[in-house]
Short mmCIF file of C-alpha atoms and ligand atoms in Angstrom, two decimals:
data_model
loop_
_atom_site.label_atom_id
_atom_site.label_comp_id
_atom_site.label_asym_id
_atom_site.label_seq_id
_atom_site.Cartn_x
_atom_site.Cartn_y
_atom_site.Cartn_z
CA MET W 27 -42.67 -112.84 -2.58
CA ARG W 28 -42.92 -111.91 0.98
CA VAL W 29 -44.12 -108.59 -0.18
CA VAL W 30 -46.97 -110.23 -2.28
CA ALA W 31 -47.91 -112.71 0.61
CA ALA W 32 -48.20 -109.59 2.73
CA ILE W 33 -50.65 -107.72 0.70
CA GLU W 34 -52.63 -110.88 -0.24
CA HIS W 35 -53.83 -110.68 3.30
CA ILE W 36 -54.35 -107.06 4.25
CA GLY W 37 -57.74 -105.64 5.18
CA ALA W 38 -57.93 -103.58 2.06
CA GLY W 39 -58.27 -104.37 -1.54
CA LEU W 40 -55.44 -103.94 -4.01
CA LEU W 41 -55.75 -103.92 -7.75
CA ILE W 42 -52.85 -103.39 -9.98
CA LEU W 43 -53.66 -102.09 -13.43
CA ASP W 44 -51.59 -101.91 -16.57
CA SER W 45 -51.29 -98.83 -18.79
CA GLN W 46 -54.25 -100.34 -20.84
CA LEU W 47 -56.35 -100.60 -17.82
CA ASN W 48 -56.24 -104.33 -17.59
CA ILE W 49 -56.07 -106.21 -14.35
CA SER W 50 -52.55 -107.39 -13.70
CA TYR W 51 -53.04 -108.20 -10.21
CA CYS W 52 -55.90 -108.65 -7.52
CA ASN W 53 -55.40 -109.58 -3.88
CA GLN W 54 -57.85 -112.09 -1.68
CA PHE W 55 -59.53 -109.26 -0.27
CA ILE W 56 -61.33 -108.33 -3.33
CA LEU W 57 -61.56 -111.79 -4.41
CA ASN W 58 -63.23 -112.73 -1.42
CA ARG W 59 -65.81 -110.09 -1.90
CA LEU W 60 -66.95 -110.33 -5.71
CA PRO W 61 -70.57 -110.64 -5.98
CA VAL W 62 -70.20 -112.64 -9.23
CA LYS W 63 -67.35 -114.98 -9.19
CA HIS W 64 -65.03 -114.72 -11.90
CA PRO W 65 -62.80 -117.50 -12.99
CA GLN W 66 -60.42 -115.45 -14.70
CA LEU W 67 -59.69 -111.70 -13.72
CA LEU W 68 -56.20 -111.38 -14.66
CA GLY W 69 -55.69 -109.69 -18.01
CA ARG W 70 -59.12 -108.42 -18.40
CA PRO W 71 -59.92 -105.05 -18.65
CA LEU W 72 -61.18 -103.52 -15.65
CA ALA W 73 -64.23 -102.21 -16.97
CA GLN W 74 -65.18 -105.54 -18.50
CA VAL W 75 -64.86 -107.23 -14.71
CA PHE W 76 -66.40 -104.06 -13.06
CA PRO W 77 -68.64 -102.01 -15.71
CA GLU W 78 -69.83 -99.60 -12.95
CA VAL W 79 -66.18 -98.30 -13.03
CA GLU W 80 -67.07 -96.18 -16.01
CA ASN W 81 -68.37 -92.94 -14.52
CA PRO W 82 -66.84 -89.48 -14.65
CA ASN W 83 -65.18 -89.42 -11.11
CA TRP W 84 -63.07 -92.49 -11.95
CA HIS W 85 -61.83 -90.64 -15.39
CA ALA W 86 -61.06 -87.50 -13.30
CA MET W 87 -59.04 -89.49 -11.11
CA LEU W 88 -57.12 -91.09 -13.80
CA LYS W 89 -56.64 -87.84 -15.55
CA HIS W 90 -55.37 -86.72 -12.44
CA VAL W 91 -52.61 -89.59 -11.78
CA ARG W 92 -51.64 -89.76 -15.32
CA GLU W 93 -51.16 -86.02 -15.71
CA THR W 94 -49.39 -85.05 -12.28
CA GLY W 95 -48.22 -88.35 -11.23
CA GLU W 96 -49.51 -87.94 -7.76
CA PRO W 97 -52.06 -90.25 -6.18
CA ILE W 98 -55.39 -89.33 -5.62
CA GLN W 99 -57.66 -90.28 -2.63
CA THR W 100 -61.37 -90.60 -2.95
CA VAL W 101 -64.08 -90.99 -0.51
CA TRP W 102 -67.15 -92.62 -2.23
CA ARG W 103 -70.14 -90.90 -0.48
CA ASP W 104 -72.96 -89.91 -2.78
CA THR W 105 -72.42 -93.09 -4.93
CA PRO W 106 -71.02 -95.29 -2.10
CA TYR W 107 -68.51 -97.54 -4.32
CA LEU W 108 -66.07 -97.20 -7.30
CA ILE W 109 -66.48 -101.33 -7.89
CA HIS W 110 -69.14 -103.31 -6.44
CA LEU W 111 -67.68 -105.39 -3.89
CA ASN W 112 -69.76 -107.23 -1.17
CA SER W 113 -69.51 -105.84 2.27
CA ALA W 114 -68.93 -109.29 3.92
CA ALA W 115 -66.22 -111.78 2.55
CA ASN W 116 -66.78 -115.31 1.30
CA LEU W 117 -70.31 -115.50 0.78
CA ASP W 118 -71.96 -118.52 -0.75
CA ASP W 119 -72.64 -118.61 -4.31
CA GLY W 120 -75.60 -116.12 -5.31
CA GLU W 121 -75.70 -114.60 -1.80
CA GLN W 122 -75.90 -111.16 -1.72
CA THR W 123 -74.83 -108.33 0.93
CA ARG W 124 -74.97 -104.69 0.89
CA PRO W 125 -72.28 -103.13 -1.42
CA MET W 126 -69.11 -102.05 0.41
CA GLN W 127 -68.96 -98.21 1.08
CA GLN W 128 -65.51 -97.30 -0.24
CA ALA W 129 -62.84 -95.09 0.01
CA THR W 130 -60.12 -95.54 -2.98
CA ILE W 131 -56.49 -94.32 -3.38
CA LEU W 132 -55.23 -94.49 -6.90
CA TYR W 133 -51.43 -94.05 -7.48
CA SER W 134 -48.86 -94.75 -10.42
CA PHE W 135 -45.90 -96.41 -10.20
CA MET W 136 -43.20 -98.68 -12.02
CA ASP W 137 -42.35 -102.37 -11.83
CA GLU W 138 -38.80 -103.70 -11.78
CA LEU W 139 -38.83 -103.54 -15.65
CA GLU W 140 -39.80 -99.96 -15.69
CA THR W 141 -43.50 -100.94 -17.04
CA PRO W 142 -45.75 -97.76 -15.71
CA LEU W 143 -48.57 -99.49 -13.76
CA LEU W 144 -51.46 -98.22 -11.62
CA GLY W 145 -52.49 -99.35 -8.23
CA LEU W 146 -55.87 -99.07 -7.13
CA ALA W 147 -56.13 -99.56 -3.11
CA ILE W 148 -59.95 -99.96 -1.69
CA PHE W 149 -60.82 -99.57 1.86
CA ASP W 150 -64.03 -100.04 3.64
CA ASN W 151 -64.92 -96.99 5.32
CA SER W 152 -68.54 -97.78 6.38
CA SER W 153 -67.98 -97.17 9.97
CA ALA W 154 -66.28 -93.63 9.02
CA VAL W 155 -69.53 -92.81 6.99
CA LEU W 156 -71.44 -94.04 10.04
CA ALA W 157 -69.87 -91.91 12.25
CA HIS W 158 -69.87 -89.23 10.00
CA ASP W 159 -73.54 -89.41 9.74
CA MET W 160 -74.04 -89.96 13.28
CA LEU W 161 -72.10 -86.69 13.81
CA LEU W 162 -74.11 -85.03 11.17
CA ASP W 163 -77.29 -86.06 13.39
CA ALA W 164 -75.80 -84.98 16.27
CA LEU W 165 -75.01 -81.58 14.80
CA LYS W 166 -78.53 -81.41 13.47
CA SER W 167 -80.24 -82.16 16.81
CA LEU W 168 -77.83 -79.60 18.50
CA LYS W 169 -78.37 -76.96 15.82
CA GLN W 170 -82.59 -77.72 16.83
CA LYS W 171 -81.59 -77.51 20.37
CA HIS W 172 -79.73 -74.37 20.14
CA ASP W 173 -82.78 -72.89 18.15
CA VAL W 174 -84.95 -73.96 20.97
CA MET W 175 -82.61 -72.16 23.21
CA ASP W 176 -82.59 -69.31 21.06
CA THR W 177 -86.48 -68.93 21.22
CA LEU W 178 -86.53 -69.45 24.71
CA HIS W 179 -83.89 -66.76 25.11
CA GLN W 180 -86.27 -64.48 23.01
CA GLN W 181 -89.27 -65.32 25.26
CA LEU W 182 -87.24 -64.73 28.42
CA LYS W 183 -86.13 -61.31 27.11
CA LEU W 184 -89.71 -60.42 26.33
CA ALA W 185 -90.98 -61.52 29.69
CA ASN W 186 -88.39 -59.64 31.30
CA SER W 187 -88.96 -56.45 29.60
CA GLN W 188 -92.78 -57.08 30.19
CA LEU W 189 -91.90 -57.39 33.84
CA LEU W 190 -89.90 -54.17 33.87
CA GLN W 191 -92.61 -52.48 32.34
CA SER W 192 -95.04 -53.80 34.89
CA GLU W 193 -92.73 -52.95 37.60
CA LYS W 194 -92.34 -49.38 36.44
CA MET W 195 -96.01 -49.28 36.11
CA ALA W 196 -96.50 -50.18 39.58
CA ALA W 197 -93.99 -48.06 40.99
CA ILE W 198 -95.50 -45.20 39.02
CA GLY W 199 -98.92 -46.20 40.11
CA GLN W 200 -97.98 -45.56 43.68
CA LEU W 201 -96.37 -42.43 43.31
CA ALA W 202 -99.11 -41.22 41.21
CA ALA W 203 -101.62 -42.22 43.63
CA GLY W 204 -99.84 -40.43 46.37
CA VAL W 205 -99.26 -37.16 44.31
CA ALA W 206 -103.09 -37.15 43.30
CA HIS W 207 -103.98 -37.82 46.77
CA GLU W 208 -102.13 -35.05 48.08
CA ILE W 209 -102.95 -32.45 45.08
CA ASN W 210 -106.76 -33.33 45.15
CA ASN W 211 -107.89 -31.49 48.33
CA PRO W 212 -105.88 -28.15 47.67
CA ILE W 213 -106.91 -28.03 44.34
CA GLY W 214 -110.50 -28.64 45.13
CA PHE W 215 -110.62 -25.61 47.18
CA VAL W 216 -108.72 -23.45 44.86
CA ALA W 217 -111.03 -24.30 42.10
CA SER W 218 -114.12 -23.47 44.27
CA ASN W 219 -112.58 -20.29 45.87
CA LEU W 220 -111.63 -19.27 42.22
CA LYS W 221 -115.21 -19.53 41.12
CA THR W 222 -116.32 -17.96 44.30
CA LEU W 223 -113.34 -14.92 43.52
CA ALA W 224 -114.67 -14.61 40.09
CA ASP W 225 -118.60 -13.84 41.28
CA TYR W 226 -117.14 -11.34 43.85
CA VAL W 227 -114.79 -9.58 41.46
CA ARG W 228 -117.58 -9.43 38.85
CA GLN W 229 -119.83 -7.85 41.71
CA LEU W 230 -117.20 -5.43 42.55
CA LEU W 231 -116.82 -4.32 39.01
CA SER W 232 -120.47 -3.97 38.54
CA LEU W 233 -120.34 -1.97 41.99
CA VAL W 234 -117.74 0.57 40.47
CA ASP W 235 -119.35 0.90 37.12
CA GLU W 236 -122.80 1.73 38.67
CA MET W 237 -120.93 4.18 41.05
CA SER W 238 -119.44 5.58 37.79
CA GLU W 239 -122.81 6.34 36.25
CA TRP W 240 -123.72 8.74 39.41
CA GLY W 241 -120.91 10.83 38.13
CA GLY W 242 -118.68 12.50 40.69
CA LEU W 243 -114.99 13.67 40.01
CA GLU W 244 -113.57 12.02 42.91
CA LEU W 245 -114.35 8.64 41.65
CA GLU W 246 -112.79 9.43 38.39
CA VAL W 247 -109.62 10.72 40.00
CA LEU W 248 -109.51 7.50 42.25
CA LYS W 249 -110.10 5.22 39.31
CA GLU W 250 -107.39 6.98 37.39
CA LYS W 251 -105.02 6.62 40.30
CA TYR W 252 -105.48 2.82 40.52
CA ASP W 253 -105.73 2.36 36.73
CA TYR W 254 -109.22 0.89 36.96
CA ALA W 255 -109.68 0.70 33.08
CA PHE W 256 -106.70 -1.57 32.58
CA ILE W 257 -107.60 -3.67 35.77
CA ARG W 258 -111.15 -4.15 34.45
CA ASP W 259 -109.71 -5.53 31.34
CA ASP W 260 -107.10 -7.44 32.56
CA ILE W 261 -109.07 -9.13 35.35
CA SER W 262 -111.44 -11.28 33.31
CA GLY W 263 -108.62 -12.61 31.31
CA LEU W 264 -106.57 -13.35 34.54
CA LEU W 265 -109.61 -15.28 35.70
CA HIS W 266 -110.17 -17.27 32.95
CA ASP W 267 -106.59 -18.45 32.56
CA SER W 268 -106.44 -19.16 36.28
CA ASN W 269 -109.43 -21.32 35.61
CA ASP W 270 -108.02 -23.10 32.80
CA GLY W 271 -104.89 -23.84 34.62
CA VAL W 272 -106.94 -25.40 37.45
CA GLU W 273 -109.05 -27.27 34.71
CA ARG W 274 -105.93 -28.79 33.71
CA VAL W 275 -104.35 -29.85 37.02
CA LYS W 276 -107.73 -31.28 37.88
CA LYS W 277 -107.49 -33.31 34.59
CA ILE W 278 -104.01 -34.41 35.35
CA ILE W 279 -105.34 -35.33 38.59
CA SER W 280 -107.79 -37.50 37.51
CA SER W 281 -105.33 -39.18 34.97
CA LEU W 282 -103.23 -39.90 37.86
CA ARG W 283 -106.18 -41.30 39.95
CA ASN W 284 -107.23 -43.50 36.91
CA PHE W 285 -103.99 -44.56 36.56
CA SER W 286 -103.35 -45.72 39.97
CA HIS W 287 -107.14 -47.53 40.23
CA VAL W 288 -107.51 -48.90 36.90
CA GLY W 289 -109.49 -51.99 38.41
CA ASP W 290 -112.36 -49.93 40.09
CA GLU W 291 -114.95 -51.46 37.93
CA ALA W 292 -116.48 -54.76 37.18
CA PHE W 293 -116.09 -56.89 34.22
CA ALA W 294 -119.16 -57.30 32.31
CA GLU W 295 -120.62 -58.34 28.92
CA THR W 296 -120.12 -55.22 26.61
CA ASP W 297 -121.02 -54.09 22.96
CA LEU W 298 -117.70 -52.89 22.03
CA HIS W 299 -119.47 -50.81 19.13
CA GLU W 300 -121.78 -49.16 21.57
CA GLY W 301 -118.78 -47.90 23.62
CA ILE W 302 -116.72 -46.78 20.47
CA GLU W 303 -119.99 -44.84 19.32
CA SER W 304 -120.45 -43.13 22.97
CA THR W 305 -116.67 -42.29 23.03
CA LEU W 306 -116.66 -40.86 19.46
CA ASN W 307 -119.59 -38.70 20.52
CA MET W 308 -117.44 -37.42 23.71
CA VAL W 309 -114.27 -36.80 21.66
CA ASN W 310 -116.27 -35.24 18.59
CA ASN W 311 -115.62 -31.72 19.29
CA GLU W 312 -111.70 -32.52 19.44
CA ILE W 313 -111.71 -34.46 16.21
CA LYS W 314 -114.35 -33.18 13.87
CA TYR W 315 -112.22 -30.19 12.55
CA LYS W 316 -109.03 -32.56 12.37
CA ALA W 317 -110.18 -35.71 10.57
CA GLU W 318 -112.83 -37.90 8.70
CA ILE W 319 -113.91 -40.87 10.91
CA ILE W 320 -114.13 -44.22 8.65
CA LYS W 321 -115.67 -47.10 10.52
CA GLU W 322 -114.96 -50.71 9.49
CA PHE W 323 -116.66 -52.42 11.88
CA ALA W 324 -117.12 -56.49 11.72
CA THR W 325 -120.05 -58.74 13.66
CA ILE W 326 -118.32 -59.30 16.71
CA PRO W 327 -119.38 -60.99 19.99
CA PRO W 328 -120.22 -59.13 23.30
CA LEU W 329 -116.74 -58.64 25.07
CA GLU W 330 -116.15 -59.31 28.60
CA CYS W 331 -114.40 -56.02 29.71
CA ILE W 332 -114.66 -53.11 32.17
CA GLY W 333 -116.51 -50.80 29.51
CA PRO W 334 -115.77 -47.36 30.53
CA GLN W 335 -111.91 -48.37 30.80
CA ILE W 336 -112.01 -49.44 27.26
CA ASN W 337 -113.72 -46.41 26.08
CA GLN W 338 -111.11 -44.54 27.81
CA VAL W 339 -108.48 -46.53 25.94
CA ILE W 340 -110.05 -45.69 22.71
CA MET W 341 -110.32 -42.10 23.49
CA ASN W 342 -106.85 -41.57 24.45
CA LEU W 343 -105.80 -43.16 20.95
CA LEU W 344 -108.45 -40.98 19.09
CA VAL W 345 -107.29 -37.85 20.66
CA ASN W 346 -103.72 -38.63 20.13
CA ALA W 347 -104.70 -39.80 16.20
CA ALA W 348 -106.29 -36.42 15.87
CA GLN W 349 -103.49 -34.54 17.60
CA SER W 350 -101.03 -36.02 15.23
CA ILE W 351 -102.89 -34.99 12.11
CA GLU W 352 -101.62 -31.70 10.62
CA GLY W 353 -104.43 -29.91 8.58
CA PHE W 354 -107.38 -32.30 7.89
CA GLY W 355 -106.69 -36.41 7.44
CA SER W 356 -108.58 -39.44 8.22
CA ILE W 357 -109.02 -41.92 11.25
CA THR W 358 -110.07 -45.47 10.53
CA LEU W 359 -111.44 -47.55 13.21
CA ARG W 360 -111.54 -51.14 12.68
CA THR W 361 -113.08 -54.00 14.47
CA HIS W 362 -112.67 -57.80 13.85
CA SER W 363 -112.42 -60.94 15.92
CA SER W 364 -111.09 -64.26 15.57
CA GLU W 365 -109.70 -67.11 17.74
CA GLY W 366 -111.23 -66.30 20.98
CA GLU W 367 -110.12 -62.44 20.52
CA VAL W 368 -111.36 -59.30 19.56
CA CYS W 369 -109.07 -56.91 17.73
CA ILE W 370 -109.58 -52.90 17.60
CA GLU W 371 -107.39 -50.96 15.18
CA ILE W 372 -107.12 -47.29 15.51
CA GLU W 373 -105.37 -46.02 12.03
CA ASP W 374 -104.55 -42.39 11.24
CA THR W 375 -102.99 -40.30 8.60
CA GLY W 376 -101.10 -38.05 10.94
CA SER W 377 -97.25 -37.51 11.56
CA GLY W 378 -96.30 -40.77 12.51
CA MET W 379 -93.36 -41.60 14.80
CA THR W 380 -89.53 -42.43 14.66
CA PRO W 381 -88.55 -45.85 15.97
CA GLU W 382 -87.07 -44.13 18.81
CA ILE W 383 -90.16 -42.23 19.76
CA THR W 384 -92.07 -45.54 19.33
CA LYS W 385 -90.29 -47.20 21.57
CA ARG W 386 -90.95 -44.74 24.48
CA ILE W 387 -94.68 -43.91 24.02
CA PHE W 388 -95.85 -46.35 26.71
CA ASP W 389 -93.57 -44.86 29.41
CA PRO W 390 -95.39 -42.83 31.67
CA PHE W 391 -95.00 -39.18 31.22
CA PHE W 392 -93.51 -39.46 28.03
CA THR W 393 -94.78 -36.93 25.43
CA THR W 394 -93.61 -35.09 22.81
CA LYS W 395 -96.19 -32.43 23.04
CA ALA W 396 -95.43 -28.85 24.29
CA VAL W 397 -95.42 -28.17 27.81
CA GLY W 398 -98.77 -28.02 29.61
CA LYS W 399 -100.65 -29.58 26.38
CA GLY W 400 -99.82 -33.35 26.79
CA THR W 401 -99.18 -35.28 30.16
CA GLY W 402 -97.80 -38.36 28.63
CA LEU W 403 -99.97 -40.37 30.58
CA GLY W 404 -102.35 -41.41 27.99
CA LEU W 405 -100.71 -44.15 26.63
CA SER W 406 -99.30 -45.85 29.83
CA LEU W 407 -102.68 -45.61 31.23
CA SER W 408 -104.03 -47.42 28.20
CA PHE W 409 -101.32 -50.22 28.25
CA ASN W 410 -102.04 -50.78 31.91
CA ILE W 411 -105.63 -50.95 31.22
CA ILE W 412 -105.35 -53.43 28.33
CA GLU W 413 -102.53 -55.34 30.53
CA LYS W 414 -105.40 -55.71 33.15
CA HIS W 415 -107.69 -57.17 30.59
CA HIS W 416 -105.25 -59.71 29.56
CA GLY W 417 -104.82 -58.21 26.18
CA ARG W 418 -102.37 -56.33 24.21
CA ILE W 419 -101.74 -53.35 22.44
CA THR W 420 -99.11 -52.74 19.45
CA VAL W 421 -98.22 -50.00 17.20
CA SER W 422 -96.55 -49.60 14.00
CA SER W 423 -95.91 -46.31 12.46
CA THR W 424 -93.93 -44.48 9.71
CA PRO W 425 -93.14 -40.93 9.89
CA GLY W 426 -94.87 -38.82 7.46
CA ILE W 427 -97.59 -41.43 6.65
CA GLY W 428 -99.40 -42.33 9.92
CA SER W 429 -99.62 -44.78 12.80
CA CYS W 430 -101.72 -47.82 13.59
CA PHE W 431 -102.45 -48.77 17.13
CA LYS W 432 -103.92 -52.26 17.59
CA ILE W 433 -105.69 -54.09 20.47
CA HIS W 434 -106.16 -57.49 21.25
CA LEU W 435 -108.40 -58.67 23.88
CA PRO W 436 -109.75 -61.92 24.87
CA ILE W 437 -113.60 -62.21 24.68
CA ARG W 438 -113.51 -64.04 27.73
CA GLN W 439 -111.39 -63.15 30.75
CA PRO W 440 -109.46 -65.99 32.10
CA LEU W 441 -110.21 -65.19 35.73
CA VAL W 442 -113.54 -65.32 37.29
CA PRO W 443 -114.76 -61.68 36.70
CA ALA W 444 -115.61 -61.08 40.34
CA ILE W 445 -112.42 -61.76 41.31
CA ALA W 446 -110.46 -60.27 38.55
CA ALA W 447 -112.26 -56.68 39.39
CA GLY W 448 -112.70 -57.02 43.23
CA GLY W 449 -109.14 -58.44 43.78
CA GLU W 450 -107.33 -55.94 42.27
CA ALA W 451 -109.13 -52.75 43.25
N1 LIG J 17 -101.26 -41.59 16.89
C1 LIG J 17 -100.16 -40.99 17.23
N2 LIG J 17 -99.34 -40.48 16.25
C2 LIG J 17 -98.19 -39.82 16.37
N3 LIG J 17 -97.53 -39.94 17.85
C3 LIG J 17 -98.33 -40.46 18.74
C4 LIG J 17 -99.38 -41.08 18.32
N4 LIG J 17 -100.10 -41.37 19.61
C5 LIG J 17 -98.92 -41.08 20.49
N5 LIG J 17 -98.04 -40.66 19.98
C6 LIG J 17 -96.75 -40.00 20.53
O1 LIG J 17 -96.73 -40.33 22.08
C7 LIG J 17 -96.48 -39.74 23.17
C8 LIG J 17 -97.26 -40.03 24.35
O2 LIG J 17 -98.60 -40.17 23.98
P1 LIG J 17 -99.58 -40.24 25.32
O3 LIG J 17 -100.97 -40.21 24.93
O4 LIG J 17 -99.07 -41.04 26.09
O5 LIG J 17 -99.35 -38.91 26.05
P2 LIG J 17 -99.79 -37.44 25.21
O6 LIG J 17 -100.73 -37.43 24.02
O7 LIG J 17 -98.32 -36.49 24.94
O8 LIG J 17 -100.47 -36.85 26.39
P3 LIG J 17 -101.77 -36.84 27.23
O9 LIG J 17 -102.29 -37.96 26.20
O10 LIG J 17 -101.48 -37.25 28.40
O11 LIG J 17 -102.57 -35.66 27.03
C9 LIG J 17 -97.08 -38.57 22.31
O12 LIG J 17 -96.77 -37.33 23.12
C10 LIG J 17 -96.80 -38.57 20.79
O13 LIG J 17 -95.53 -38.14 20.86
MG1 LIG J 18 -102.38 -38.71 24.60
#
């Protein structure tokens, strides 16, 4: 009897069912929480008093207990309860409250007469569900914070690599300026002396040739002795090659100087298409035998930029594109503008690049071209110029298919033009 009194007053519901699922016992916890008062519960089928019990989960629980003899515990989550009970006790008649969020245990046992019975214990687990929901919310917001951190981390990595890139640029710029300055003077007089030398040599050769016309054995003997015929043939080739070499050095120096002085000129409103056309005229010679030029120009507003520098970038990209084409291909130039930006695309049907090469192309002095053919400064210089214009340059490339360089430039510079150009010169 004491046992029954104890379970009458525990803080959980207890129903005892016979093998036909009729209610043979029900404790106060349940009686106090019935939404509709039933004058007589005992002896009545469970499904008659609680029709909501007829659901697949309940039948699965019964099957489990009957087949295994083992108890089964269920947390009612999606449908929050097995049988409808009020979450508060002893409400007045007709007064309603939200249904009790439940966890249940179903187990089988025998009474003292060996009658098989089922015990159904019902617990209010709303606080556990609440804690679970709070935990889920906390996890969700933790995940959101984690995502934000992840994005920040990515941005930091990008900023860091951009910083490294500009530091590298600045260091190389200083080096370049020094080297260019040191080489510029000697190469200047070598170039001018070479021209004079070529004139002198031409005059000396004419002198010997004219003397030969006079005849005279001694001169012929001397010419034989000093291998005059060979020297005469070889000398113009030597002079021509030396001149080429000097021109190449001058080109390198001018690239180096441009590289270290990319703020020399002033920002001004510029017709980009005009600039592209004049650049195309300049490099026409390099391109005409390599590629057909396709122009897809949209109507774009005047662009605030340092015109000659943007032309130089376009020239570098055009020459690279032409050089990447084996045989004959095409170079497509596209322009369009949106959201305060102008975009210039230069797409070629050239050799394309592997991802390893693509990663390095903006590094100063990186080149895959033969020694003496490329300085590897074209793209790093271009990168620097675009950066000074507060724009960005990107590339996508597929080996064997071609490459596409994209330049985005703000239509209006964020700084006052005079300060932007003058301050950084
Ligand atoms: N359109 C392109 N297609 C394929 N490879 C390219 C293209 N543009 C650049 N590259 C690669 O990037 C490298 C670097 O280019 P960059 O213009 O900086 O130097 P370069 O062309 O080698 O020499 P320079 O421009 O100084 O004469 C090139 O050597 C080439 O390997
Ligand atoms: Mg180049």
